[in-house]
Tab-separated table of C-alpha atoms in Angstrom:
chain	number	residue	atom	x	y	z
A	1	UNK	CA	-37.036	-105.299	79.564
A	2	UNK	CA	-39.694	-104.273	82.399
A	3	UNK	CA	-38.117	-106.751	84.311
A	4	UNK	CA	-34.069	-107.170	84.421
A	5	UNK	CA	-34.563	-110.266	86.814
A	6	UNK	CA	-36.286	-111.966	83.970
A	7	UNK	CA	-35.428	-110.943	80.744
A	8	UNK	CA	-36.823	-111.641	77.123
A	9	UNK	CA	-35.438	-115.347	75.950
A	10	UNK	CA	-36.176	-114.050	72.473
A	11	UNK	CA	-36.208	-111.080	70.534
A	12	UNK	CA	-39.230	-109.223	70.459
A	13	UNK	CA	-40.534	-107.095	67.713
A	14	UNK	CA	-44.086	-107.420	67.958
A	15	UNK	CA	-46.490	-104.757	69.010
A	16	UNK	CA	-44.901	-101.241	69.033
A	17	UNK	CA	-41.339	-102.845	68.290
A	18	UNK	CA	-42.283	-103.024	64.842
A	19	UNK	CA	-42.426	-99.656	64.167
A	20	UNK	CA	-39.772	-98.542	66.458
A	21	UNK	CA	-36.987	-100.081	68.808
A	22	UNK	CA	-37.312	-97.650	71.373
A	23	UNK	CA	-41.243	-97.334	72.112
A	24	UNK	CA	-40.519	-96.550	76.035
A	25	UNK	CA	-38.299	-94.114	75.887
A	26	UNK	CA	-40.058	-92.356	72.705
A	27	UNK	CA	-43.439	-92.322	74.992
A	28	UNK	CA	-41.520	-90.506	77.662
A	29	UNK	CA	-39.837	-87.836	75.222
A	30	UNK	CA	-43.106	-87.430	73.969
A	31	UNK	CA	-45.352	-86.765	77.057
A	32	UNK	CA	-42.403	-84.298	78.472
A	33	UNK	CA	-42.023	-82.421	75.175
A	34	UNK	CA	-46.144	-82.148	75.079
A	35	UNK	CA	-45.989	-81.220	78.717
A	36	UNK	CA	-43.493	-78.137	78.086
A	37	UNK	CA	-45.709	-77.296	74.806
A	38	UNK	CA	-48.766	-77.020	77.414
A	39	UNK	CA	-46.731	-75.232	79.590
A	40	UNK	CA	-44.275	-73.153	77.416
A	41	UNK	CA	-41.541	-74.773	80.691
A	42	UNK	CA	-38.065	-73.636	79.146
A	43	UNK	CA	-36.492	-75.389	82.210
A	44	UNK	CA	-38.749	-78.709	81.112
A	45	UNK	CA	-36.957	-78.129	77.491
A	46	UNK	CA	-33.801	-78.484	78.797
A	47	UNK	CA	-34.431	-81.210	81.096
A	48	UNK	CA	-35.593	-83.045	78.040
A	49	UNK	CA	-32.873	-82.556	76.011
A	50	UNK	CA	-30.432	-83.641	78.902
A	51	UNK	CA	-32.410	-86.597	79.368
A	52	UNK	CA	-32.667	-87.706	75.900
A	53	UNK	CA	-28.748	-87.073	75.540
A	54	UNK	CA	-28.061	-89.318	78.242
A	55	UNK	CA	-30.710	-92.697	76.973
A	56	UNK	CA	-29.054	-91.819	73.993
A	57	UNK	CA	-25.494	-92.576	75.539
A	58	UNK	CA	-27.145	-95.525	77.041
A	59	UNK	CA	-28.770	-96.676	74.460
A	60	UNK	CA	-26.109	-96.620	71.870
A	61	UNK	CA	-23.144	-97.170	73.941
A	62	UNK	CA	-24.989	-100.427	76.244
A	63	UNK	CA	-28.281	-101.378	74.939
A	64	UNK	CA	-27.735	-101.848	71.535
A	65	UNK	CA	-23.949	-103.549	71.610
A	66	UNK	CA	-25.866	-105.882	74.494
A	67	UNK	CA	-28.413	-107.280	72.278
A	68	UNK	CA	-26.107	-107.513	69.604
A	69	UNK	CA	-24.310	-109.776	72.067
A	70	UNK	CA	-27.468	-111.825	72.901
A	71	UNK	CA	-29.823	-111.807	69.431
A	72	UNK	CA	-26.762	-111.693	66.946
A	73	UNK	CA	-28.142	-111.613	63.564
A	74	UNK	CA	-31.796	-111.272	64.687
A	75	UNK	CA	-31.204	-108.245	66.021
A	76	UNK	CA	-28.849	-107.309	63.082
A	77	UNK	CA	-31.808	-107.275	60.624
A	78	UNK	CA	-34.014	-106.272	62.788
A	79	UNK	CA	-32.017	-102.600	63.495
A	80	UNK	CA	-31.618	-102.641	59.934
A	81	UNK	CA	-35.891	-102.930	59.568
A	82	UNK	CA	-36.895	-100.710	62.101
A	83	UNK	CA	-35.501	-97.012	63.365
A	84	UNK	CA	-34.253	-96.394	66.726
A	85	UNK	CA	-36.125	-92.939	67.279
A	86	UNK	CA	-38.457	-92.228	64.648
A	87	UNK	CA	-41.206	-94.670	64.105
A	88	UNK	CA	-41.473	-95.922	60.377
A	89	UNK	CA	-45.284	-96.936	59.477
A	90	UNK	CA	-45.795	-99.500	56.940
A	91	UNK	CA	-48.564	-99.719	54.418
């Protein structure tokens, strides 16, 4: 949520959430993967793949179990739907 002091009564999977469950984080991984492509950063690489290890941890080992906990079988289907990483465009 873009605010933890109120968060989402309801499970949302409009917008970009229909294509993927982590929009956010995917935007970041892609503007520092494009910015090492511009500026062939090896350093930047690594950062990157440190950084997407560790929202990985989080997401997997917190996010995910926590709306499990609070959207039960919502967000059962909807992890089922949609791809956590890759985005999945319908026709």
């Amino acid at each position: 949520t873009l605010s933890p002091a109120d968060p989402p009564k309801e499970l949302v999977v409009q917008g970009l959430y229909r294509y993927v469950r982590n929009p956010m984080y995917l935007a970041v991984s892609l503007i520092v993967i494009g910015e090492h492509m511009l500026t062939h950063s090896w350093p930047l690489l690594v950062y990157w793949m440190i950084w997407f290890a560790i929202v990985n941890v989080f997401v997997i080992g917190y996010e995910e179990p926590t709306l499990r906990r609070q959207f039960g079988e919502s967000y059962e289907r909807y992890a089922r739907a949609v791809p956590r990483w890759v985005p999945k465009f319908r026709t």
